[in-house]
PDB file of C-alpha atoms and ligand atoms in Angstrom:
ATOM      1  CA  UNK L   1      -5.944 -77.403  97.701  1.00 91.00           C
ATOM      2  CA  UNK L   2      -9.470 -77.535  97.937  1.00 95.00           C
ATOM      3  CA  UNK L   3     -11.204 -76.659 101.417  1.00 97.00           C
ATOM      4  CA  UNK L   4     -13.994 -77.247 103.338  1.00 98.00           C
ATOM      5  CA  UNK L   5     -14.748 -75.569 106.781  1.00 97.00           C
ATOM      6  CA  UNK L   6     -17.177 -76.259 109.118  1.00 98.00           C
ATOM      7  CA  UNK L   7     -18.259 -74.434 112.574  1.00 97.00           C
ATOM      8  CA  UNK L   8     -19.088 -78.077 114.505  1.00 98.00           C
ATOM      9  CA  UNK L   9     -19.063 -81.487 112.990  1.00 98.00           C
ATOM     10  CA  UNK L  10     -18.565 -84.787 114.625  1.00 98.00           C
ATOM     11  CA  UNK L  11     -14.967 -85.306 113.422  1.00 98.00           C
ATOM     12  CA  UNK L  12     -13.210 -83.943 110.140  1.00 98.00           C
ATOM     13  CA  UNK L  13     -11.903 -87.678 109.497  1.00 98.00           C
ATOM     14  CA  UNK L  14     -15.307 -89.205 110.190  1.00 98.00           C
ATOM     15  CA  UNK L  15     -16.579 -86.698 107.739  1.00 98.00           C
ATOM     16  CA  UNK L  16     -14.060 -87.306 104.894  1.00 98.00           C
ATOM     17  CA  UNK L  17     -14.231 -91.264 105.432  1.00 98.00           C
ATOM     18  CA  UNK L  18     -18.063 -91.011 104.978  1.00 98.00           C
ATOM     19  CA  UNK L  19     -18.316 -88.566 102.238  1.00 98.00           C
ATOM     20  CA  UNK L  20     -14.302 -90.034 100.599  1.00 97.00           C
ATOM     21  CA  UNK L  21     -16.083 -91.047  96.763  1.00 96.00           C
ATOM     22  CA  UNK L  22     -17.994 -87.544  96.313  1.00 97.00           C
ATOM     23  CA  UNK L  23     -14.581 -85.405  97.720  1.00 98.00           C
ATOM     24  CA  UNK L  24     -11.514 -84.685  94.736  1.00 97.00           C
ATOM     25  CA  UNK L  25      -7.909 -85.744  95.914  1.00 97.00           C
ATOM     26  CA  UNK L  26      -6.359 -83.284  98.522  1.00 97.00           C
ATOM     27  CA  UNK L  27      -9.109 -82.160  99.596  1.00 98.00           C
ATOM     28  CA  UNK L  28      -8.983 -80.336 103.372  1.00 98.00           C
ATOM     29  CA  UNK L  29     -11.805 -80.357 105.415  1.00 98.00           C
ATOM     30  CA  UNK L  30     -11.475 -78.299 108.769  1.00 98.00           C
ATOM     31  CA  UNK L  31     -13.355 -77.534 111.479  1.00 98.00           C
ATOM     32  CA  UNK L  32     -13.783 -74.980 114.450  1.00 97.00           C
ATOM     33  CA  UNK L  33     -14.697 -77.572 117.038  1.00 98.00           C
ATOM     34  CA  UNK L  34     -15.316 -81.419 116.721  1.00 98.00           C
ATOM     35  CA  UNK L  35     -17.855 -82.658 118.736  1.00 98.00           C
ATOM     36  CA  UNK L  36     -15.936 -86.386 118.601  1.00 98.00           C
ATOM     37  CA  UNK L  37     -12.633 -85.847 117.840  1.00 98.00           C
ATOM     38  CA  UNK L  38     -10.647 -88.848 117.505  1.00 98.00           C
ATOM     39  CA  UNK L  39      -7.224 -90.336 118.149  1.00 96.00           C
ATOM     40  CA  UNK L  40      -5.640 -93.580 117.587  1.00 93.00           C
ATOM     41  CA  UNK L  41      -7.335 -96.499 119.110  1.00 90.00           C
ATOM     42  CA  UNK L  42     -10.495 -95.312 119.825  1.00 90.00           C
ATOM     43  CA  UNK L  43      -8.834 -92.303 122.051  1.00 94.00           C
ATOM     44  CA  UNK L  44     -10.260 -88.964 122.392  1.00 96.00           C
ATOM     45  CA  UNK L  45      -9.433 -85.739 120.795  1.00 98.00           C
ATOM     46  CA  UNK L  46     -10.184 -82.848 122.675  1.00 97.00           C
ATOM     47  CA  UNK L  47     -11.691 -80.481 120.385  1.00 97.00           C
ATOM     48  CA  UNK L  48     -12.914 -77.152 122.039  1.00 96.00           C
ATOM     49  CA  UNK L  49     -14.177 -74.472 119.943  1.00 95.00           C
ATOM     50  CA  UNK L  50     -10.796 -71.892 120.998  1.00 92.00           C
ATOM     51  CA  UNK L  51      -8.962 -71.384 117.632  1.00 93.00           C
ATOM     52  CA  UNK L  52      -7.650 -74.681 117.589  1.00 97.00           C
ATOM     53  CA  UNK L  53      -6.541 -76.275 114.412  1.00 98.00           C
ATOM     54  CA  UNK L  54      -9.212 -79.872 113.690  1.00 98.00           C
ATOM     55  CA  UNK L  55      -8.011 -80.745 109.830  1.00 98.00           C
ATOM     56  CA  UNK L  56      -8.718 -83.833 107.492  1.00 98.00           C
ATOM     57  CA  UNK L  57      -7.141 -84.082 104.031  1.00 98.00           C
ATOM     58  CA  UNK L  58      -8.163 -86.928 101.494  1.00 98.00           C
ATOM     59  CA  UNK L  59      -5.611 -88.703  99.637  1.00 98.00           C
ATOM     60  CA  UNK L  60      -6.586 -90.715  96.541  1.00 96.00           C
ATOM     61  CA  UNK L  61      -3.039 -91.064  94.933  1.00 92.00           C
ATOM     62  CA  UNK L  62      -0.572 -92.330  97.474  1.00 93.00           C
ATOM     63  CA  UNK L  63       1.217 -95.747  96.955  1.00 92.00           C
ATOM     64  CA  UNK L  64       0.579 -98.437  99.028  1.00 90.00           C
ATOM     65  CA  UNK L  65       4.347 -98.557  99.854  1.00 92.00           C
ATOM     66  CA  UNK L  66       4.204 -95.455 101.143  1.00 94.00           C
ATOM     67  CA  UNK L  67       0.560 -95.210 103.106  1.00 93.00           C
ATOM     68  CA  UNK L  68       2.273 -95.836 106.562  1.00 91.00           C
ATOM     69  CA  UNK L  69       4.539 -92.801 105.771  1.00 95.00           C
ATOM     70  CA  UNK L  70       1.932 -90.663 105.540  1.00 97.00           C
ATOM     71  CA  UNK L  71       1.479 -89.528 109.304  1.00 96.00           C
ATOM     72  CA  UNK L  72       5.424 -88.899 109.322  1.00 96.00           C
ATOM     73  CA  UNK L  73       5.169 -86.762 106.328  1.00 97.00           C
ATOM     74  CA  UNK L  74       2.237 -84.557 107.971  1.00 98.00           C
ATOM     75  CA  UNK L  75       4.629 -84.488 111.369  1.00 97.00           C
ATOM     76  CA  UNK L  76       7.576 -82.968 109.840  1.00 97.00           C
ATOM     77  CA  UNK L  77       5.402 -80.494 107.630  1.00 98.00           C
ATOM     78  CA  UNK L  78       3.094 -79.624 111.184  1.00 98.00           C
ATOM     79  CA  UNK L  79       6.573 -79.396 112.760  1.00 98.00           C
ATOM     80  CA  UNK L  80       8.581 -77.122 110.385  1.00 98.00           C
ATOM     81  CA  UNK L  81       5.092 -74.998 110.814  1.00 98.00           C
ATOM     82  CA  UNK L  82       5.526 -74.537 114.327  1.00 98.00           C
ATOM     83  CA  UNK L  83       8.784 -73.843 114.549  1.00 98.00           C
ATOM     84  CA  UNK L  84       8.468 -70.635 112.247  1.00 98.00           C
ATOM     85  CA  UNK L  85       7.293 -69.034 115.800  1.00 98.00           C
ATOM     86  CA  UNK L  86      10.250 -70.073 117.188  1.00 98.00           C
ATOM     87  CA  UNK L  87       9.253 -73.045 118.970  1.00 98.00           C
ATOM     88  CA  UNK L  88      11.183 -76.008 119.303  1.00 97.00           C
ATOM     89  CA  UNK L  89       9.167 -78.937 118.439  1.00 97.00           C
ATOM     90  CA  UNK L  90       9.822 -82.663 118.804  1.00 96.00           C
ATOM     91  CA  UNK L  91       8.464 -85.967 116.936  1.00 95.00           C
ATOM     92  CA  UNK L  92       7.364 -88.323 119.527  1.00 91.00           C
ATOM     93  CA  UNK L  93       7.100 -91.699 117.335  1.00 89.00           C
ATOM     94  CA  UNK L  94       4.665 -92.385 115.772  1.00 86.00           C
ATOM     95  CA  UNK L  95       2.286 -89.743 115.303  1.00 87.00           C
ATOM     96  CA  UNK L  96       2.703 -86.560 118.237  1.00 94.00           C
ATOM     97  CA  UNK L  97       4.846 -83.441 118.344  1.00 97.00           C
ATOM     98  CA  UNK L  98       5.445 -82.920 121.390  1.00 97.00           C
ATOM     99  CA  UNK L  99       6.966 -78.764 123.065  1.00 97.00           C
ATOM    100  CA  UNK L 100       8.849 -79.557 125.757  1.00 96.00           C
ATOM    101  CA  UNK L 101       7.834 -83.003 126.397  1.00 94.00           C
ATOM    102  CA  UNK L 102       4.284 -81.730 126.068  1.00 96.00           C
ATOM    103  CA  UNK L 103       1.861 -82.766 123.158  1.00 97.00           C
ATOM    104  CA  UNK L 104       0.980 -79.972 121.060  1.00 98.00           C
ATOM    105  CA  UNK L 105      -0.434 -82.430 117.720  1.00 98.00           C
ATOM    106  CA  UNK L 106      -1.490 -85.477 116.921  1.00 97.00           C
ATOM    107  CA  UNK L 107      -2.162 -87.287 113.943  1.00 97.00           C
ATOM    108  CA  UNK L 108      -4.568 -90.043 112.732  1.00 97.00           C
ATOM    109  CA  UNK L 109      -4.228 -91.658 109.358  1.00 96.00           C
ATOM    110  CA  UNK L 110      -7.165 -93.573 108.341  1.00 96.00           C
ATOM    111  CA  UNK L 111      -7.781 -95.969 104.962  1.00 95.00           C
ATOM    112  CA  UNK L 112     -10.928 -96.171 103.004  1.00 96.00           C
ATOM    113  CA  UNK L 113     -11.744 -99.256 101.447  1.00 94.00           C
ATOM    114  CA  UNK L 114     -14.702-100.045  98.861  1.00 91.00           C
ATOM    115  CA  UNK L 115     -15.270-103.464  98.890  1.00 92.00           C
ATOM    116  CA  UNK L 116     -12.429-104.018 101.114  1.00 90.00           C
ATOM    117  CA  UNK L 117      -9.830-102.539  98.788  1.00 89.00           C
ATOM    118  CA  UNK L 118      -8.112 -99.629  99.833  1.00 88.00           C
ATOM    119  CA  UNK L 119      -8.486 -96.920  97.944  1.00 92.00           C
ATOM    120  CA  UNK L 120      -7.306 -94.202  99.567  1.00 96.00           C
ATOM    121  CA  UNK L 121      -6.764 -92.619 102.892  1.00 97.00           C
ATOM    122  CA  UNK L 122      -7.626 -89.600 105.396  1.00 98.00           C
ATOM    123  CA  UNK L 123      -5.005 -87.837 107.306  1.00 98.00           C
ATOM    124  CA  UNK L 124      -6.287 -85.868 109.949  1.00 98.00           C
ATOM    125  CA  UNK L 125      -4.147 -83.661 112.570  1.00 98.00           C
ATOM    126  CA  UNK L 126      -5.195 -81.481 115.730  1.00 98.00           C
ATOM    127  CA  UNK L 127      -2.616 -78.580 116.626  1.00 98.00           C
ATOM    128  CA  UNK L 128      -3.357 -76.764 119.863  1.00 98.00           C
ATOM    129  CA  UNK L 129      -3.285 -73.360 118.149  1.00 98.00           C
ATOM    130  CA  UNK L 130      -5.277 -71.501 120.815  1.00 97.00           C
ATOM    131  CA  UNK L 131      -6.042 -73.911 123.921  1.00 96.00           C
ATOM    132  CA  UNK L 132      -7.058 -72.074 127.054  1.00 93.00           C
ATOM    133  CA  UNK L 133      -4.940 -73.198 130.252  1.00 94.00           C
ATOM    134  CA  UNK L 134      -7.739 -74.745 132.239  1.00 94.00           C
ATOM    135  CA  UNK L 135      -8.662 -76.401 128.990  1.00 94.00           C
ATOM    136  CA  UNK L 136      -5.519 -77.731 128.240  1.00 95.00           C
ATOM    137  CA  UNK L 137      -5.115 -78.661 132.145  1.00 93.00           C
ATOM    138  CA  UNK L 138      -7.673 -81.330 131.852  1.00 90.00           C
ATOM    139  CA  UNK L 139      -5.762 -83.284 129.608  1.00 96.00           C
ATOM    140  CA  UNK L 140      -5.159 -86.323 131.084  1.00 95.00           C
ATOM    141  CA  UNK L 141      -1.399 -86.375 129.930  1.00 94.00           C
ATOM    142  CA  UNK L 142       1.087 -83.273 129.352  1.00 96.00           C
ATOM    143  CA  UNK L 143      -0.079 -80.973 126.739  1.00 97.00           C
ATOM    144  CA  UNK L 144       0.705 -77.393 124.941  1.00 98.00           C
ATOM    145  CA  UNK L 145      -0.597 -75.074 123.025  1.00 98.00           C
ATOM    146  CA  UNK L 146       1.181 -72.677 120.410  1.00 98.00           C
ATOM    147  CA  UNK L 147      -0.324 -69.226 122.304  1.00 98.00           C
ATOM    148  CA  UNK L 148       0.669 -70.159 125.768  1.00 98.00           C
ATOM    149  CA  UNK L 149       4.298 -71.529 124.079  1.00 98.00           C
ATOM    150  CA  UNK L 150       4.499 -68.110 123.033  1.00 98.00           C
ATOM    151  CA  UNK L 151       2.809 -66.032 125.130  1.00 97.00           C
ATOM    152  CA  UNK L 152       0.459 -64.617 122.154  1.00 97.00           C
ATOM    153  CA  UNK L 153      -2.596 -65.176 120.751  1.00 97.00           C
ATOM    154  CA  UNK L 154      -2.052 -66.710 117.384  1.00 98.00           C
ATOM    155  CA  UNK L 155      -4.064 -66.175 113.787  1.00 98.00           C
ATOM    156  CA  UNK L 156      -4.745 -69.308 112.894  1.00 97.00           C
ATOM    157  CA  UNK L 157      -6.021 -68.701 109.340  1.00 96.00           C
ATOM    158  CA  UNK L 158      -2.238 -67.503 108.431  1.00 98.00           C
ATOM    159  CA  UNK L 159      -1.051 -70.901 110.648  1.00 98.00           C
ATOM    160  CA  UNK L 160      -3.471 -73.021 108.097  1.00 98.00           C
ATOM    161  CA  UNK L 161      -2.910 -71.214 105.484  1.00 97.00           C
ATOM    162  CA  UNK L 162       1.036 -72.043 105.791  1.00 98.00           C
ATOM    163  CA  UNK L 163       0.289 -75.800 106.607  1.00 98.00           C
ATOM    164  CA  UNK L 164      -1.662 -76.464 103.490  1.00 98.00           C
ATOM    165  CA  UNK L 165       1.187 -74.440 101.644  1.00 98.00           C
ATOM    166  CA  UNK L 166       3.686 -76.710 102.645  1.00 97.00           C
ATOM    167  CA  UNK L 167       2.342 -79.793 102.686  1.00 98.00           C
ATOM    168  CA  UNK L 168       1.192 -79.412  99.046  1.00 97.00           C
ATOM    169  CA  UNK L 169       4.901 -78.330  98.309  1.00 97.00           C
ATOM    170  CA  UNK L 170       6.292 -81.095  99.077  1.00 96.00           C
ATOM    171  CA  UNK L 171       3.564 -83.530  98.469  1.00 97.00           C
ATOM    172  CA  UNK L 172       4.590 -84.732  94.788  1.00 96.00           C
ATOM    173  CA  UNK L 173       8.063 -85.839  96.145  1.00 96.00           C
ATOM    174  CA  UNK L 174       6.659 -87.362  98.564  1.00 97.00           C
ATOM    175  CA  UNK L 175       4.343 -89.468  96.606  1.00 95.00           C
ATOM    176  CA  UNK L 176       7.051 -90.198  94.453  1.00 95.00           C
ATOM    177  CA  UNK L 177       9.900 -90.863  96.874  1.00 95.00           C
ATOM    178  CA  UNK L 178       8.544 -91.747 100.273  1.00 96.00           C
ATOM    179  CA  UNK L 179      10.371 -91.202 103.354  1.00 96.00           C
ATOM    180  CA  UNK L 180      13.534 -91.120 101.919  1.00 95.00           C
ATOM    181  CA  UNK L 181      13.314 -87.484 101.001  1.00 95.00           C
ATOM    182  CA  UNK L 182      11.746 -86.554 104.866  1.00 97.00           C
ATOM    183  CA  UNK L 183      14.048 -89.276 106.426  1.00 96.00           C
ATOM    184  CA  UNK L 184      16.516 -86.206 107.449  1.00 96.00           C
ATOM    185  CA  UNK L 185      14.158 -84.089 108.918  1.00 97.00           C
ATOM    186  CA  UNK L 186      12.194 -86.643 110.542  1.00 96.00           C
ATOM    187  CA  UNK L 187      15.226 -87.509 111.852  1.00 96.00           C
ATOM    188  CA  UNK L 188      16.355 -84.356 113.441  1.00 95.00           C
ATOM    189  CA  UNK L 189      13.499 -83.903 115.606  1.00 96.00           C
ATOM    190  CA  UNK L 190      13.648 -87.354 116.958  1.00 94.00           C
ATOM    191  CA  UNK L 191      15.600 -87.677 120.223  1.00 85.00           C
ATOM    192  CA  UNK L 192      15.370 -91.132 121.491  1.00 91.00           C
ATOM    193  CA  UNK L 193      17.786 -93.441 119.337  1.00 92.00           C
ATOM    194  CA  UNK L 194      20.388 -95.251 121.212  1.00 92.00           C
ATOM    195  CA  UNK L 195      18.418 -95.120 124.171  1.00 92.00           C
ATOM    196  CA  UNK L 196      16.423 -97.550 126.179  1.00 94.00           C
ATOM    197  CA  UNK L 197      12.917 -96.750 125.247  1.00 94.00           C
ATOM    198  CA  UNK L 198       9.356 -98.467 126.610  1.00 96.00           C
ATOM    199  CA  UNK L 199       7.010 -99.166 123.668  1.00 95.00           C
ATOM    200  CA  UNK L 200       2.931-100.130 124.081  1.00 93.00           C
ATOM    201  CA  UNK L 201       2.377-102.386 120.634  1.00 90.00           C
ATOM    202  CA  UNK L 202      -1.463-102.405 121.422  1.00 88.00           C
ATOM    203  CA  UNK L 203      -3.506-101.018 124.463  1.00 85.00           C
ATOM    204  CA  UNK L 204      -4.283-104.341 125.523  1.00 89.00           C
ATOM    205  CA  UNK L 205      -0.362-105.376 125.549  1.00 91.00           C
ATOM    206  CA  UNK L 206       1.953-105.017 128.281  1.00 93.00           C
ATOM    207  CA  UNK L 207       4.962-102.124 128.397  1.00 95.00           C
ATOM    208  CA  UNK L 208       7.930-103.635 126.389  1.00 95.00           C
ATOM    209  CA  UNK L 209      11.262-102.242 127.195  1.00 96.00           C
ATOM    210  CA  UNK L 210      13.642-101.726 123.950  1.00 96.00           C
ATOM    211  CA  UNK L 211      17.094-100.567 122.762  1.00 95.00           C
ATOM    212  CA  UNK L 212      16.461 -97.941 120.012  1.00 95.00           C
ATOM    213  CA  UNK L 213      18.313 -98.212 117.063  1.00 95.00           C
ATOM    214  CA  UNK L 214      17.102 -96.118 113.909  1.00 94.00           C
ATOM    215  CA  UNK L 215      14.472 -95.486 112.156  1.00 94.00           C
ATOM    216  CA  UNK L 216      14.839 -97.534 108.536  1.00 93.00           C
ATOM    217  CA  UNK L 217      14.635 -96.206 105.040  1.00 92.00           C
ATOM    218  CA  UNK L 218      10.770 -97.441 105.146  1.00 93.00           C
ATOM    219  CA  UNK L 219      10.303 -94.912 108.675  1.00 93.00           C
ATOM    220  CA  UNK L 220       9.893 -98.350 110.777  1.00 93.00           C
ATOM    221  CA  UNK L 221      11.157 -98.135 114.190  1.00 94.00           C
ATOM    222  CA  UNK L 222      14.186-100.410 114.532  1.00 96.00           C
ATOM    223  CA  UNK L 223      14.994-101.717 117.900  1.00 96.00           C
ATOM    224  CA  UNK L 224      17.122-103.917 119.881  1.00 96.00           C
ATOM    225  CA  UNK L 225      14.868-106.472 122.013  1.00 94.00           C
ATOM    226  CA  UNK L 226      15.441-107.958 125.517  1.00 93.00           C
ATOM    227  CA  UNK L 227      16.981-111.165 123.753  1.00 94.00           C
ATOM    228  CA  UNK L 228      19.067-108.943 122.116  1.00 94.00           C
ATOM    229  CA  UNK L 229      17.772-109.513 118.623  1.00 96.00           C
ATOM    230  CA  UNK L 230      16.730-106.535 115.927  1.00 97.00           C
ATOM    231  CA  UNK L 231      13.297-106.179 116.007  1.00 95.00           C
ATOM    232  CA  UNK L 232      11.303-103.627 113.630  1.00 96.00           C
ATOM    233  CA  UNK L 233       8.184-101.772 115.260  1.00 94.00           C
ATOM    234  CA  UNK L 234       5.406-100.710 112.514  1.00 90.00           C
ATOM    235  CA  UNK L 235       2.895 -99.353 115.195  1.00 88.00           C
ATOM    236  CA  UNK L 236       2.463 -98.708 118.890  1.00 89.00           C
ATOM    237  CA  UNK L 237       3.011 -95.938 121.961  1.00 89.00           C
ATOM    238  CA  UNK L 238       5.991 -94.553 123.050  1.00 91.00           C
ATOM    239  CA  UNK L 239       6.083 -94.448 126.769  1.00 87.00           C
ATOM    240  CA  UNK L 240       7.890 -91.342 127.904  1.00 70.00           C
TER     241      UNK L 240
HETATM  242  C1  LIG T 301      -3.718 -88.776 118.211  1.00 86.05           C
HETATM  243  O1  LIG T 301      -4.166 -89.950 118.759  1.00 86.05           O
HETATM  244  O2  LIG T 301      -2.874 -88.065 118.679  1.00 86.05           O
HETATM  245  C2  LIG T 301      -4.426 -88.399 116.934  1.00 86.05           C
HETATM  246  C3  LIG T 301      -5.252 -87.159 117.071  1.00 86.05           C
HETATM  247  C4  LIG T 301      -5.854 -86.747 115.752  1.00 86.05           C
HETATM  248  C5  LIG T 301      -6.853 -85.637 115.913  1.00 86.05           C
HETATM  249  C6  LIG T 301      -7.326 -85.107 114.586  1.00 86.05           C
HETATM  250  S1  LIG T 301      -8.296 -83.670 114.760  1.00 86.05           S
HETATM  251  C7  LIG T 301      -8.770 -83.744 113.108  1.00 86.05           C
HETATM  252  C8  LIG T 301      -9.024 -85.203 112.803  1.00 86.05           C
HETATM  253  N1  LIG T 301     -10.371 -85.589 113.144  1.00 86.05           N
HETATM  254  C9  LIG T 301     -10.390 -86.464 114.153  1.00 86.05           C
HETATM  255  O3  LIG T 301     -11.439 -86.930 114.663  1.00 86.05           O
HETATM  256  N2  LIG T 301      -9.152 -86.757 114.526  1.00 86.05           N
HETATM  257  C10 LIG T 301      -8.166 -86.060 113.751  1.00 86.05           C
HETATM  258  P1  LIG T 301      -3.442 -90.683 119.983  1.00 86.05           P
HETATM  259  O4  LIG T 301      -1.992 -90.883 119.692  1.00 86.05           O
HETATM  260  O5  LIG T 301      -4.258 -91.885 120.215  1.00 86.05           O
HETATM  261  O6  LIG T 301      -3.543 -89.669 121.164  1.00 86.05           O
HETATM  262  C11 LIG T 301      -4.761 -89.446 121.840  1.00 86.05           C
HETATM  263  C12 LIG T 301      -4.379 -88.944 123.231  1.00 86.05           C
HETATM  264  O7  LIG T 301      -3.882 -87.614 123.168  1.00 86.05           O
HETATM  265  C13 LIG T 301      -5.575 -88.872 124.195  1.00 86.05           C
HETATM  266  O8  LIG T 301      -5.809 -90.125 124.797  1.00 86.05           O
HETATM  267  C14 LIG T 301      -5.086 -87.823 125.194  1.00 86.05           C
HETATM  268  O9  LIG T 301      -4.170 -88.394 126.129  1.00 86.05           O
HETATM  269  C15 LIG T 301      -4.266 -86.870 124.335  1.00 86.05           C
HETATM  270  N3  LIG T 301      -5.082 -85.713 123.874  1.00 86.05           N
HETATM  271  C16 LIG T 301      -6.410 -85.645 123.584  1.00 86.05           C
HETATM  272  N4  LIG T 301      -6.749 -84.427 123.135  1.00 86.05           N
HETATM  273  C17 LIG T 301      -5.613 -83.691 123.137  1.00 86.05           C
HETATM  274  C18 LIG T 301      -5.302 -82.358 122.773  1.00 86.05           C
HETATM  275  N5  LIG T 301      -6.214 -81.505 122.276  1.00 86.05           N
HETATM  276  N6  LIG T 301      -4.009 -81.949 122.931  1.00 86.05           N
HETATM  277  C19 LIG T 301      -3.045 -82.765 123.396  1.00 86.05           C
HETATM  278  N7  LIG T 301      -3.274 -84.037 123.767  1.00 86.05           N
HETATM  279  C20 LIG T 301      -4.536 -84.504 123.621  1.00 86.05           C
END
């Protein structure tokens, strides 16, 4: 894979959405610090310049079919990642991992469209590689970071090195298959089917109280509503 760094720029995805005609397929574009990181909904990303992992890819070839599989795909390649230090990492649906109940990524999948036709999309993730405590602290909701997980400094060229190495290993199948062939391990890290769970559709919606009942063959949230009928969630907020 191609890659791009940058010392500051606004926000890897911003950049890759702007720039998506002139950059090839699979094309990474990282930065040291983002001066506007982004989340989901016009959230925040905090982005300090501490060794932190800020990285976009561009994806030109993905079916449509399997576009809202994307962010799960990046979640279970970030998580098997992490876990080579011997961390146990969660998948909070849709997007986080989460170390101890504590978010350590998050993940933001964004189309292009020329002329209002999608033609592609950018999949950008922040890790806490590095995060300083008082940093991390100001967070306004639990968070972790790999060094303080592990009580060592980590080298975060080798960490992004092995992140673009897997995700590009498994990418083809991927494409090809969707989550079918990542169902399993998406599936491990999950812990909340079976149980009552409290899901946000939209920030502007109330809290909705659920039954979980399995994530589908498409990677859609199935659930059991309070009329007791089977309901399938495509996007939204778990509420922990
Ligand atoms: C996300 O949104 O979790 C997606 C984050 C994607 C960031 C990457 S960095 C590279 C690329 N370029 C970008 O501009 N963005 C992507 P969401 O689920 O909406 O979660 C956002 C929430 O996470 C915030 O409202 C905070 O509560 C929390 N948060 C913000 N910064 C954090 C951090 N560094 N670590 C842990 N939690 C954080």
């Amino acid at each position: 894979m191609k890659l791009i760094k940058f010392k500051t720029i606004n926000s890897t995805n911003t950049y890759a959405l702007n720039r998506f005609q002139e950059l090839e397929d699979m094309t990474a574009i990282a930065a040291k610090t983002q001066t506007d990181g982004r989340g989901r909904f016009e959230r925040k990303w905090l982005s300090p310049d501490c060794e932190n992992i800020y990285l976009s890819i561009v994806l030109k070839q993905i079916k449509k079919e399997f576009a809202p599989n994307l962010t799960q795909y990046l979640c279970v390649t970030a998580a098997k990642v992490i876990e080579k230090y011997s961390v146990k990492v969660q998948i909070k649906w849709p997007n986080d991992l989460l170390v101890e109940g504590k978010k350590i990524a998050g993940i933001l999948c964004e189309a292009h469209t020329t002329h209002n036709i999608p033609d592609g999309f950018v999949l950008g993730i922040g890790i806490n590689i590095n995060m300083n405590e008082d940093v991390l602290r100001n967070i306004d909701k639990p968070a972790a970071s790999l060094n303080l997980e592990t009580g060592t400094n980590i080298d975060k060229q080798k960490f992004l090195d092995s992140l673009l190495i897997e995700f590009e290993a498994g990418f083809d199948r991927f494409a090809e298959k969707g989550f079918a062939c990542i169902r399993e391990d998406y599936l491990k890290r999950i812990n909340f089917l079976g149980k009552s769970i409290t899901i946000r559709k939209r920030d502007d919606l109330p809290e909705e109280k659920f039954q979980a009942l399995d994530i589908n063959e498409s990677g859609n949230l199935v659930v059991l509503n309070k009329e007791k009928q089977r309901e399938i969630i495509f996007s939204g907020d778990l509420i922990l």
